[in-house]
Amino acid sequence: MHKSKWLLKSIGLAVLPLAFATAWAEDAPDAHKDVTPAELKYQAGASPLAGVEMHQDVNPKAPSMTKAEFDKARQIYFERCAGCHGVLRKGATGKPLTPDITLGKGTDYLKVFIEYGSPAGMPNWGTSGELTKDEVDLMARYVQQTPPQPPEFGMPEMKATWKVIVPPEQRPTKKMNNYNLNNIFSTTLRDTGEVMLIDGDTKKVINIVKTGYAVHISRTSASGRYLYVIGRDAKINLIDLWMPKPDNVAEIRTGLEARSVETSKYKGFEDKYAIAGSYWPPQFVIMKGDTLEPLKIVGTRGMTVDTQEYHPEPRVASIVASHFKPEFVVNVKETGKILMVDYSDINALKTTELQAARFLHDGGWDASKRYFMVAANQSNKVAAVDAKDGKIAGIIEVGKIPHPGRGANFIDPQNGPVWATGHLGDETISLIGTDPAKHKANAWKVVRTLKGQGGGSLFLKTHPKSQNLWVDTTLNPDPKISQSIAVFDIKNLEKPYDVLPIAEWANLGEGAKRVLQPEYNEKGDEVWFSVWSAKNQESAIVVVDDKTRKLKTVIKDPKLITPTGKFNMLNTQHDIY
């Protein structure tokens, strides 16, 4: 055979199964097509379940695997795949990978799919160098096995982890330090399992508190005394800010993987309860606010809002506390349900179920704190929840994969009050009207779309005293973009944004130096940015003057390792954003 003809035939044979694999992915109803590098970075985050022991159920129809191979493949799956395909491989934002589907495809077919990926969102794990040839083969065999199920985590398991380090009766009866509690920043040290408490007035470190793995959020209690932090391993730490040096007074694990914690804020219930939501098991837990004693566990498994099909692992995403009623607003990711949980009597818990859109994630209150705006990220929608009337006010089509953090509230000069979100999947910033009383025609619509630096935005922020809207692009593949910040003039939104070289101002050595999560201080005249590099590289916090947009100071410390989220106590306590 002529060499060129042989080469074409070989290429054709190689491309054929890839085409089949691509078609298989594109047929999936949940496929996220034209996936961007930013989306892949976001979705492929490691899960704490990678280290959890799980039973290998030998399926005689599946390719053989030793226990060592199974355990290695399971670890790879939970570190790289579970975020999209789900703990039980039944599909989440990605398609199902259960044996009823994968066995029929066969090992060779699956190897091509894993090696090359697809336009529907599957990363090219092999050709990118993320997985070796042997690991691609391992994963092709693994996804044909019966999915191992992590253990449940109920009341006995929770109470076995629950520790009251300092009982309430032994805690201070008044503030025992000279810190301005309103201006403390709880800063996540992602890869060390700690939070660094930084004095916003002096820029000095108050304390470094041991917490769970990769703290996701920090929340201030209604009184401002307590700080709740939760790691991705579902460990919650309760920190008493009245102590001479603020530190842990209680801790608990409420599951095996989690993202959300909140505290009761309604009048008469201040500091009384805390609530945490888990990714696994799919449930939320109500606890005593001052000790974290678990009181009530509620599962979230159930039917989806669109196809009304049963979903075995609907993860609990964001949770916020209503200012209008003794209610928690609990957002359930895979089912697309928003649960209004009345905690006035937890022994007779009442829950109102609202139907929004699937893959609910993060969000925040509008300026009035009546409407909760939550991103249904893979549906490219934002749902507006009326916390006063207990109903959906609107569901708004936005850009590709909204990721607002808490969002940003301000007055659009032409359109009135708006709440803004950036996006992981495109460069837009969507401004949604939030004032049905005085600007009815604009309510629950995108009234303006701004163009930012690019996709990969995780957070944006402004402040009631500011004229600036700050937008990060942390996961953008271009370092010039991920290492800078875009800032818009709220009073002149037609004006092009300015770009500030935040990472350059940090004056660090080698590293990714990704800039993320603008956070205001108590007075609203400073904006803090994390400059996030690897665990073995120098990171920093950059503080910018909000009015002049000039560098104010850089916070560095040998123990400031992988800083990500920063939470100002006053702004978090009162939902100011």
Coordinates of C-alpha atoms in Angstrom, one line a residue:
M1 CA 0.0 0.0 0.0
H2 CA 1.3 3.5 -0.8
K3 CA 2.5 5.3 2.3
S4 CA 0.2 8.3 2.0
K5 CA -2.9 6.0 1.5
W6 CA -1.8 4.0 4.5
L7 CA -1.5 7.1 6.6
L8 CA -4.9 8.4 5.5
K9 CA -6.5 5.1 6.3
S10 CA -4.8 5.0 9.7
I11 CA -6.0 8.5 10.5
G12 CA -9.5 7.6 9.4
L13 CA -9.5 4.6 11.7
A14 CA -8.4 6.8 14.6
V15 CA -10.9 9.5 13.9
L16 CA -13.9 7.2 13.5
P17 CA -14.2 6.2 17.2
L18 CA -13.5 9.9 18.1
A19 CA -16.4 11.0 16.0
F20 CA -18.6 8.4 17.6
A21 CA -17.5 9.6 21.0
T22 CA -18.1 13.2 20.1
A23 CA -21.6 12.3 18.9
W24 CA -22.3 10.4 22.1
A25 CA -21.4 13.4 24.2
E26 CA -23.4 15.9 22.0
D27 CA -26.5 13.8 22.3
A28 CA -26.4 14.2 26.1
P29 CA -29.2 16.5 27.2
D30 CA -26.9 18.1 29.9
A31 CA -23.9 18.5 27.6
H32 CA -22.2 21.9 27.9
K33 CA -20.9 22.5 24.4
D34 CA -18.0 24.6 23.3
V35 CA -16.5 24.4 26.7
T36 CA -13.8 26.9 27.6
P37 CA -10.6 26.4 29.5
A38 CA -12.0 28.5 32.3
E39 CA -15.0 26.1 32.7
L40 CA -12.8 23.1 32.7
K41 CA -10.6 24.5 35.5
Y42 CA -13.7 25.3 37.5
Q43 CA -15.6 22.0 37.0
A44 CA -12.6 19.8 37.6
G45 CA -11.8 20.8 41.2
A46 CA -10.7 18.0 43.5
S47 CA -13.3 16.4 45.8
P48 CA -12.5 15.4 49.4
L49 CA -14.2 12.1 48.6
A50 CA -11.0 11.1 46.8
G51 CA -9.6 9.9 50.1
V52 CA -12.7 8.2 51.4
E53 CA -12.7 4.4 51.5
M54 CA -15.4 2.8 49.2
H55 CA -16.4 -0.8 48.6
Q56 CA -15.5 -2.3 45.2
D57 CA -18.5 -4.2 43.8
V58 CA -17.1 -6.6 41.3
N59 CA -19.2 -6.6 38.1
P60 CA -18.6 -9.8 36.1
K61 CA -19.5 -8.0 32.9
A62 CA -16.9 -5.3 33.4
P63 CA -13.2 -5.5 32.6
S64 CA -11.1 -6.9 35.5
M65 CA -9.5 -4.5 37.9
T66 CA -7.3 -5.3 40.9
K67 CA -8.2 -3.5 44.2
A68 CA -5.1 -1.3 43.8
E69 CA -6.2 -0.3 40.3
F70 CA -9.7 0.3 41.4
D71 CA -8.6 2.5 44.3
K72 CA -6.2 4.5 42.1
A73 CA -8.9 5.0 39.4
R74 CA -11.4 6.0 42.1
Q75 CA -9.0 8.6 43.4
I76 CA -8.5 10.1 39.9
Y77 CA -12.3 10.1 39.3
F78 CA -13.0 12.1 42.5
E79 CA -10.1 14.4 41.9
R80 CA -11.0 15.2 38.3
C81 CA -14.4 13.9 37.2
A82 CA -16.9 13.9 40.0
G83 CA -17.6 17.6 39.8
C84 CA -19.2 17.1 36.3
H85 CA -20.4 13.5 36.3
G86 CA -21.5 13.2 40.0
V87 CA -20.5 11.1 42.9
L88 CA -22.6 8.1 41.7
R89 CA -21.7 8.8 38.0
K90 CA -25.4 9.4 37.3
G91 CA -24.6 12.8 35.7
A92 CA -24.6 16.3 37.1
T93 CA -23.5 19.1 34.8
G94 CA -21.9 16.4 32.6
K95 CA -23.5 13.2 31.3
P96 CA -24.0 9.9 33.1
L97 CA -21.2 7.4 33.2
T98 CA -23.0 4.4 34.6
P99 CA -22.4 0.7 33.4
D100 CA -25.7 0.5 31.5
I101 CA -24.1 3.1 29.2
T102 CA -20.4 2.5 29.4
L103 CA -20.4 -1.4 29.1
G104 CA -22.0 -1.1 25.7
K105 CA -19.4 1.3 24.5
G106 CA -16.4 -0.9 25.4
T107 CA -12.9 -0.1 26.6
D108 CA -11.4 0.9 23.3
Y109 CA -14.2 3.3 22.6
L110 CA -14.0 4.9 26.0
K111 CA -10.2 5.2 25.8
V112 CA -10.6 7.4 22.7
F113 CA -13.2 9.5 24.4
I114 CA -11.0 10.0 27.5
E115 CA -7.9 10.6 25.4
Y116 CA -9.3 13.2 23.0
G117 CA -12.3 14.6 24.8
S118 CA -15.2 16.2 22.8
P119 CA -16.7 19.6 21.9
A120 CA -19.5 18.8 24.2
G121 CA -17.3 19.5 27.2
M122 CA -15.3 16.4 27.9
P123 CA -11.6 17.5 28.5
N124 CA -8.9 15.8 26.4
W125 CA -7.3 14.2 29.4
G126 CA -4.8 12.2 27.4
T127 CA -3.6 14.5 24.7
S128 CA -3.4 17.4 27.2
G129 CA -0.9 15.3 29.3
E130 CA -3.2 15.3 32.4
L131 CA -3.4 11.5 32.2
T132 CA -0.9 9.0 31.0
K133 CA -1.7 6.2 28.5
D134 CA -1.9 3.7 31.4
E135 CA -4.2 6.1 33.3
V136 CA -6.5 6.6 30.3
D137 CA -6.8 2.8 30.0
L138 CA -7.4 2.6 33.8
M139 CA -10.2 5.1 33.7
A140 CA -11.8 3.5 30.6
R141 CA -12.1 0.2 32.6
Y142 CA -13.1 2.0 35.8
V143 CA -16.2 3.7 34.4
Q144 CA -17.5 0.3 33.4
Q145 CA -17.5 -0.9 37.0
T146 CA -20.4 -0.5 39.4
P147 CA -20.1 3.0 40.8
P148 CA -18.9 2.8 44.5
Q149 CA -21.1 4.7 46.9
P150 CA -19.5 6.8 49.6
P151 CA -20.9 6.1 53.1
E152 CA -23.8 8.1 54.4
F153 CA -23.2 10.6 57.2
G154 CA -26.0 10.8 59.7
M155 CA -26.5 11.9 63.3
P156 CA -24.2 9.3 64.9
E157 CA -21.4 10.2 62.5
M158 CA -21.8 13.9 63.1
K159 CA -21.9 13.7 66.9
A160 CA -18.7 11.6 66.8
T161 CA -16.9 14.6 65.2
W162 CA -18.6 17.3 67.3
K163 CA -16.3 19.1 69.7
V164 CA -17.1 22.0 72.0
I165 CA -13.6 23.3 72.8
V166 CA -14.8 26.2 75.0
P167 CA -18.4 25.8 76.4
P168 CA -20.6 28.9 76.1
E169 CA -20.5 29.4 79.9
Q170 CA -16.7 29.7 79.8
R171 CA -16.6 32.2 77.0
P172 CA -16.2 36.0 77.6
T173 CA -19.3 37.9 78.6
K174 CA -17.9 41.0 76.7
K175 CA -15.4 41.7 74.0
M176 CA -11.9 41.0 75.5
N177 CA -9.7 42.6 72.7
N178 CA -9.2 45.9 71.1
Y179 CA -9.7 44.8 67.5
N180 CA -12.3 46.6 65.4
L181 CA -14.4 43.5 64.7
N182 CA -16.2 45.2 61.9
N183 CA -13.0 45.4 59.9
I184 CA -11.6 41.9 60.4
F185 CA -11.1 39.9 57.2
S186 CA -11.4 36.2 57.3
T187 CA -9.0 35.0 54.6
T188 CA -9.1 31.5 53.3
L189 CA -5.7 29.8 53.0
R190 CA -7.0 27.2 50.6
D191 CA -4.2 24.6 50.6
T192 CA -3.2 24.7 54.3
G193 CA -6.7 24.1 55.8
E194 CA -6.7 27.4 57.7
V195 CA -8.2 30.9 57.8
M196 CA -6.0 33.9 58.4
L197 CA -7.8 36.7 60.4
I198 CA -6.4 40.0 59.3
D199 CA -6.9 43.3 61.0
G200 CA -8.3 45.6 58.3
D201 CA -7.2 48.7 60.2
T202 CA -3.6 47.8 60.8
K203 CA -3.2 45.2 58.0
K204 CA -1.6 42.9 60.6
V205 CA -2.4 39.2 61.1
I206 CA -4.5 38.6 64.3
N207 CA -4.5 34.8 64.2
I208 CA -4.3 31.7 61.9
V209 CA -7.0 29.3 62.8
K210 CA -6.9 25.6 61.8
T211 CA -10.0 24.6 59.9
G212 CA -11.2 22.1 57.3
Y213 CA -9.8 21.4 53.8
A214 CA -10.1 24.3 51.3
V215 CA -12.5 26.6 53.3
H216 CA -15.2 27.6 50.9
I217 CA -16.9 30.5 52.7
S218 CA -16.9 32.4 56.0
R219 CA -20.1 33.8 57.6
T220 CA -20.6 36.3 60.4
S221 CA -23.4 35.7 62.9
A222 CA -26.2 38.2 63.2
S223 CA -24.7 39.8 66.4
G224 CA -21.2 40.0 64.8
R225 CA -19.7 37.9 67.6
Y226 CA -19.2 34.6 65.9
L227 CA -17.6 33.5 62.7
Y228 CA -18.6 30.3 60.9
V229 CA -16.3 28.7 58.3
I230 CA -16.8 25.6 56.3
G231 CA -14.3 23.5 54.3
R232 CA -14.9 21.3 51.3
D233 CA -14.5 18.4 53.6
A234 CA -17.7 19.6 55.4
K235 CA -15.8 20.6 58.6
I236 CA -17.3 23.6 60.3
N237 CA -15.4 25.8 62.7
L238 CA -17.0 28.3 65.1
I239 CA -14.7 31.2 66.0
D240 CA -15.4 33.5 68.9
L241 CA -14.3 37.0 68.0
W242 CA -14.7 38.3 71.6
M243 CA -11.8 36.2 72.9
P244 CA -8.5 38.0 73.6
K245 CA -7.2 36.3 70.4
P246 CA -10.2 35.1 68.3
D247 CA -10.1 31.3 68.0
N248 CA -12.0 28.1 67.6
V249 CA -14.7 27.3 70.3
A250 CA -16.5 24.5 68.5
E251 CA -16.2 22.3 65.5
I252 CA -18.1 19.5 63.6
R253 CA -18.2 17.6 60.3
T254 CA -21.7 17.6 58.8
G255 CA -20.9 15.3 55.8
L256 CA -18.0 14.2 53.6
E257 CA -18.1 17.1 51.1
A258 CA -19.8 20.5 51.5
R259 CA -19.8 24.2 50.4
S260 CA -22.2 26.2 52.4
V261 CA -22.9 27.5 56.0
E262 CA -25.2 30.2 57.3
T263 CA -26.5 31.5 60.5
S264 CA -30.0 32.7 61.6
K265 CA -30.5 36.4 61.3
Y266 CA -34.2 37.1 61.8
K267 CA -35.2 39.3 64.8
G268 CA -35.5 37.1 67.9
F269 CA -33.3 34.3 66.4
E270 CA -30.0 36.1 66.2
D271 CA -27.1 33.6 66.6
K272 CA -29.6 30.9 67.6
Y273 CA -29.1 28.5 64.7
A274 CA -26.5 27.6 62.1
I275 CA -27.2 25.6 59.0
A276 CA -24.8 23.7 56.6
G277 CA -25.5 22.1 53.3
S278 CA -23.6 19.1 52.0
Y279 CA -22.6 17.9 48.5
W280 CA -22.3 14.4 50.0
P281 CA -24.5 13.1 51.4
P282 CA -27.1 15.4 49.7
Q283 CA -28.6 17.0 52.8
F284 CA -28.6 20.0 55.1
V285 CA -28.2 20.2 58.8
I286 CA -29.5 22.7 61.4
M287 CA -27.3 23.2 64.5
K288 CA -27.2 25.2 67.7
G289 CA -25.6 28.5 66.8
D290 CA -23.3 28.7 69.8
T291 CA -22.1 25.1 70.0
L292 CA -22.7 23.5 66.6
E293 CA -24.7 20.7 68.2
P294 CA -26.5 19.0 65.3
L295 CA -30.3 19.1 65.8
K296 CA -32.0 18.3 62.5
I297 CA -30.9 16.6 59.3
V298 CA -33.0 17.0 56.1
G299 CA -32.2 15.0 52.9
T300 CA -32.5 16.7 49.5
R301 CA -32.8 13.6 47.2
G302 CA -35.8 13.9 44.9
M303 CA -37.2 14.9 41.5
T304 CA -35.8 17.5 39.1
V305 CA -37.8 20.6 38.3
D306 CA -37.7 20.1 34.5
T307 CA -38.1 16.4 33.6
Q308 CA -39.5 15.4 37.0
E309 CA -37.0 12.5 37.2
Y310 CA -35.5 11.2 40.4
H311 CA -32.0 12.4 41.2
P312 CA -30.0 10.5 43.8
E313 CA -27.5 13.2 44.7
P314 CA -28.8 16.8 44.5
R315 CA -26.0 18.8 46.1
V316 CA -26.8 21.7 48.4
A317 CA -25.2 24.8 47.0
S318 CA -25.6 28.3 48.5
I319 CA -27.7 29.0 51.7
V320 CA -28.7 32.5 52.9
A321 CA -30.8 33.7 55.8
S322 CA -33.9 35.7 55.1
H323 CA -34.3 39.2 56.6
F324 CA -38.1 39.0 56.4
K325 CA -38.9 35.8 58.1
P326 CA -37.3 33.1 60.2
E327 CA -36.3 31.2 57.1
F328 CA -33.2 29.8 55.4
V329 CA -33.1 29.9 51.6
V330 CA -31.5 26.6 50.6
N331 CA -30.5 26.1 46.9
V332 CA -30.4 22.5 45.6
K333 CA -28.1 22.3 42.7
E334 CA -29.1 19.3 40.5
T335 CA -32.9 19.4 41.1
G336 CA -33.2 23.2 40.6
K337 CA -35.3 23.6 43.7
I338 CA -35.1 26.5 46.1
L339 CA -36.3 25.5 49.6
M340 CA -37.6 28.2 52.0
V341 CA -37.0 26.5 55.3
D342 CA -38.9 27.9 58.3
Y343 CA -36.8 27.4 61.4
S344 CA -39.2 29.0 63.9
D345 CA -40.0 25.4 65.2
I346 CA -37.4 22.9 64.0
N347 CA -39.4 20.1 65.5
A348 CA -42.2 20.9 63.1
L349 CA -40.0 22.1 60.2
K350 CA -42.0 23.8 57.4
T351 CA -40.5 24.0 53.9
T352 CA -41.8 25.8 50.9
E353 CA -40.5 24.4 47.7
L354 CA -40.0 26.8 44.8
Q355 CA -39.2 25.6 41.2
A356 CA -36.3 27.5 39.6
A357 CA -33.8 26.0 37.1
R358 CA -31.3 23.2 37.4
F359 CA -27.7 23.5 38.6
L360 CA -28.3 26.3 41.2
H361 CA -25.1 27.6 42.6
D362 CA -24.2 30.9 44.1
G363 CA -25.9 34.3 44.5
G364 CA -26.8 37.2 46.8
W365 CA -29.4 39.6 47.9
D366 CA -30.5 42.7 46.0
A367 CA -30.0 46.0 47.7
S368 CA -33.4 45.9 49.5
K369 CA -32.5 42.4 50.8
R370 CA -36.0 41.2 49.8
Y371 CA -35.0 39.4 46.6
F372 CA -32.4 36.6 46.5
M373 CA -30.7 36.4 43.1
V374 CA -29.2 32.9 42.5
A375 CA -27.3 31.6 39.4
A376 CA -28.5 28.4 37.8
N377 CA -25.1 28.3 36.1
Q378 CA -25.3 25.5 33.6
S379 CA -28.8 26.6 32.6
N380 CA -27.5 30.1 31.9
K381 CA -30.2 31.6 34.1
V382 CA -30.6 33.6 37.3
A383 CA -33.6 33.1 39.5
A384 CA -35.0 35.9 41.6
V385 CA -36.6 34.7 44.9
D386 CA -39.1 37.0 46.7
A387 CA -38.3 36.3 50.4
K388 CA -41.1 38.4 51.6
D389 CA -43.9 36.7 49.6
G390 CA -42.2 33.3 49.3
K391 CA -42.3 32.9 45.6
I392 CA -40.2 33.1 42.4
A393 CA -40.2 36.8 41.2
G394 CA -38.6 35.9 37.9
I395 CA -36.2 33.7 36.0
I396 CA -33.8 35.6 33.8
E397 CA -31.7 34.4 30.8
V398 CA -28.1 35.7 31.2
G399 CA -24.7 34.9 29.7
K400 CA -22.8 31.6 29.6
I401 CA -22.4 30.0 33.1
P402 CA -23.1 32.9 35.5
H403 CA -20.9 32.9 38.6
P404 CA -21.7 36.1 40.6
G405 CA -20.4 35.2 44.0
R406 CA -22.7 37.4 46.0
G407 CA -23.1 39.7 43.0
A408 CA -23.1 43.5 43.0
N409 CA -25.9 46.0 43.6
F410 CA -25.8 49.6 42.3
I411 CA -27.9 52.2 40.5
D412 CA -27.7 52.1 36.7
P413 CA -28.0 55.7 35.5
Q414 CA -30.6 54.8 32.9
N415 CA -32.3 51.7 34.4
G416 CA -32.4 52.2 38.1
P417 CA -31.4 49.6 40.7
V418 CA -29.6 46.5 39.3
W419 CA -27.8 43.4 40.5
A420 CA -24.9 42.2 38.4
T421 CA -23.3 38.9 37.6
G422 CA -20.2 37.9 35.6
H423 CA -19.7 34.7 33.8
L424 CA -17.3 31.8 33.5
G425 CA -18.1 31.0 29.9
D426 CA -18.0 34.5 28.2
E427 CA -16.8 38.0 28.7
T428 CA -20.1 39.6 29.6
I429 CA -21.5 41.1 32.8
S430 CA -25.3 41.0 33.0
L431 CA -27.1 43.8 34.8
I432 CA -30.6 42.7 36.0
G433 CA -33.3 45.2 37.1
T434 CA -34.4 44.6 40.7
D435 CA -36.9 47.3 41.5
P436 CA -40.5 46.2 40.5
A437 CA -42.0 49.0 42.6
K438 CA -40.4 52.0 40.8
H439 CA -38.9 50.5 37.7
K440 CA -41.5 47.8 36.9
A441 CA -40.6 47.6 33.1
N442 CA -37.0 46.7 34.0
A443 CA -37.7 44.2 36.8
W444 CA -36.3 40.7 36.3
K445 CA -34.8 41.5 32.9
V446 CA -31.2 42.1 31.7
V447 CA -31.3 45.8 31.2
R448 CA -27.7 46.2 30.2
T449 CA -24.8 43.9 29.2
L450 CA -21.2 45.1 29.7
K451 CA -18.2 43.6 28.0
G452 CA -15.4 42.7 30.3
Q453 CA -11.9 41.3 29.8
G454 CA -13.0 37.7 29.0
G455 CA -14.4 34.5 30.4
G456 CA -13.3 33.0 33.6
S457 CA -14.8 35.5 36.0
L458 CA -15.5 34.2 39.5
F459 CA -16.5 37.4 41.5
L460 CA -17.5 41.0 41.0
K461 CA -18.1 43.6 43.7
T462 CA -19.1 47.2 44.5
H463 CA -20.2 49.0 47.6
P464 CA -23.0 51.5 48.4
K465 CA -20.4 54.2 48.9
S466 CA -18.5 53.4 45.7
Q467 CA -18.6 54.5 42.1
N468 CA -16.7 51.4 40.9
L469 CA -17.6 47.9 39.8
W470 CA -14.7 45.5 40.1
V471 CA -14.7 42.3 38.0
D472 CA -12.1 39.5 38.2
T473 CA -11.2 37.0 35.5
T474 CA -9.4 34.5 37.7
L475 CA -9.8 31.4 35.5
N476 CA -9.0 33.0 32.1
P477 CA -6.2 31.1 30.3
D478 CA -4.4 34.3 29.4
P479 CA -2.1 35.3 32.4
K480 CA -2.3 39.0 31.5
I481 CA -6.1 38.8 32.0
S482 CA -6.1 36.4 35.0
Q483 CA -3.5 38.6 36.8
S484 CA -5.4 41.9 36.4
I485 CA -8.7 43.4 37.3
A486 CA -11.3 45.3 35.3
V487 CA -13.0 48.3 36.9
F488 CA -16.0 50.1 35.5
D489 CA -17.3 53.6 36.3
I490 CA -20.9 52.9 37.6
K491 CA -22.0 56.5 36.7
N492 CA -20.7 56.2 33.2
L493 CA -21.2 52.6 32.1
E494 CA -20.6 53.4 28.4
K495 CA -17.0 54.4 29.2
P496 CA -14.5 51.6 28.6
Y497 CA -13.2 49.8 31.7
D498 CA -9.8 50.4 33.2
V499 CA -7.4 47.5 33.7
L500 CA -5.3 47.5 36.9
P501 CA -2.2 45.2 37.1
I502 CA -2.9 43.8 40.5
A503 CA -0.4 40.9 40.3
E504 CA 2.3 43.3 39.1
W505 CA 1.6 45.6 42.0
A506 CA 2.1 42.6 44.4
N507 CA 5.7 42.3 43.2
L508 CA 5.9 38.5 43.6
G509 CA 8.2 35.9 42.1
E510 CA 7.2 33.0 39.9
G511 CA 3.7 31.6 40.1
A512 CA 0.2 31.8 38.5
K513 CA -0.6 35.0 40.5
R514 CA -4.3 34.7 39.7
V515 CA -6.3 37.7 41.0
L516 CA -9.6 37.1 42.6
Q517 CA -12.4 38.2 44.8
P518 CA -12.6 41.9 45.3
E519 CA -13.7 42.6 48.9
Y520 CA -14.4 46.0 50.5
N521 CA -13.4 47.1 53.9
E522 CA -15.8 48.4 56.6
K523 CA -15.8 52.0 55.3
G524 CA -16.1 51.1 51.7
D525 CA -13.0 53.0 50.7
E526 CA -10.6 50.1 50.2
V527 CA -10.8 47.0 47.9
W528 CA -8.8 43.9 48.8
F529 CA -7.7 41.4 46.2
S530 CA -6.1 38.0 46.6
V531 CA -3.1 37.2 44.4
W532 CA -3.2 33.4 44.4
S533 CA -0.2 31.3 43.5
A534 CA 0.7 27.7 44.3
K535 CA 1.3 26.3 47.7
N536 CA 5.1 26.5 47.3
Q537 CA 5.1 30.0 45.8
E538 CA 4.6 33.4 47.2
S539 CA 1.1 34.9 47.3
A540 CA -0.2 38.3 48.6
I541 CA -3.2 40.5 49.4
V542 CA -3.2 43.7 47.4
V543 CA -5.2 46.7 48.9
V544 CA -6.4 49.4 46.4
D545 CA -7.8 52.8 47.2
D546 CA -11.3 52.7 45.8
K547 CA -11.6 56.4 45.0
T548 CA -8.2 56.8 43.3
R549 CA -7.8 53.2 42.0
K550 CA -4.2 53.4 43.1
L551 CA -2.2 50.9 45.1
K552 CA -2.5 51.4 48.8
T553 CA -0.5 48.5 50.3
V554 CA 0.5 44.9 49.8
I555 CA 0.1 42.4 52.6
K556 CA 2.7 39.6 52.6
D557 CA 3.5 36.9 55.1
P558 CA 5.3 33.6 54.9
K559 CA 2.1 31.9 56.2
L560 CA -0.1 33.7 53.6
I561 CA -0.3 30.5 51.5
T562 CA -2.8 30.2 48.6
P563 CA -5.2 33.0 49.7
T564 CA -8.5 32.8 47.9
G565 CA -11.8 34.2 49.5
K566 CA -11.7 37.1 51.9
F567 CA -14.8 38.0 54.0
N568 CA -15.1 41.4 55.8
M569 CA -17.0 40.8 59.0
L570 CA -19.4 43.9 58.7
N571 CA -20.2 43.3 55.0
T572 CA -20.8 39.6 55.6
Q573 CA -22.9 40.3 58.7
H574 CA -25.2 42.7 56.9
D575 CA -25.1 41.3 53.4
I576 CA -23.5 44.5 51.9
Y577 CA -22.4 44.0 48.3

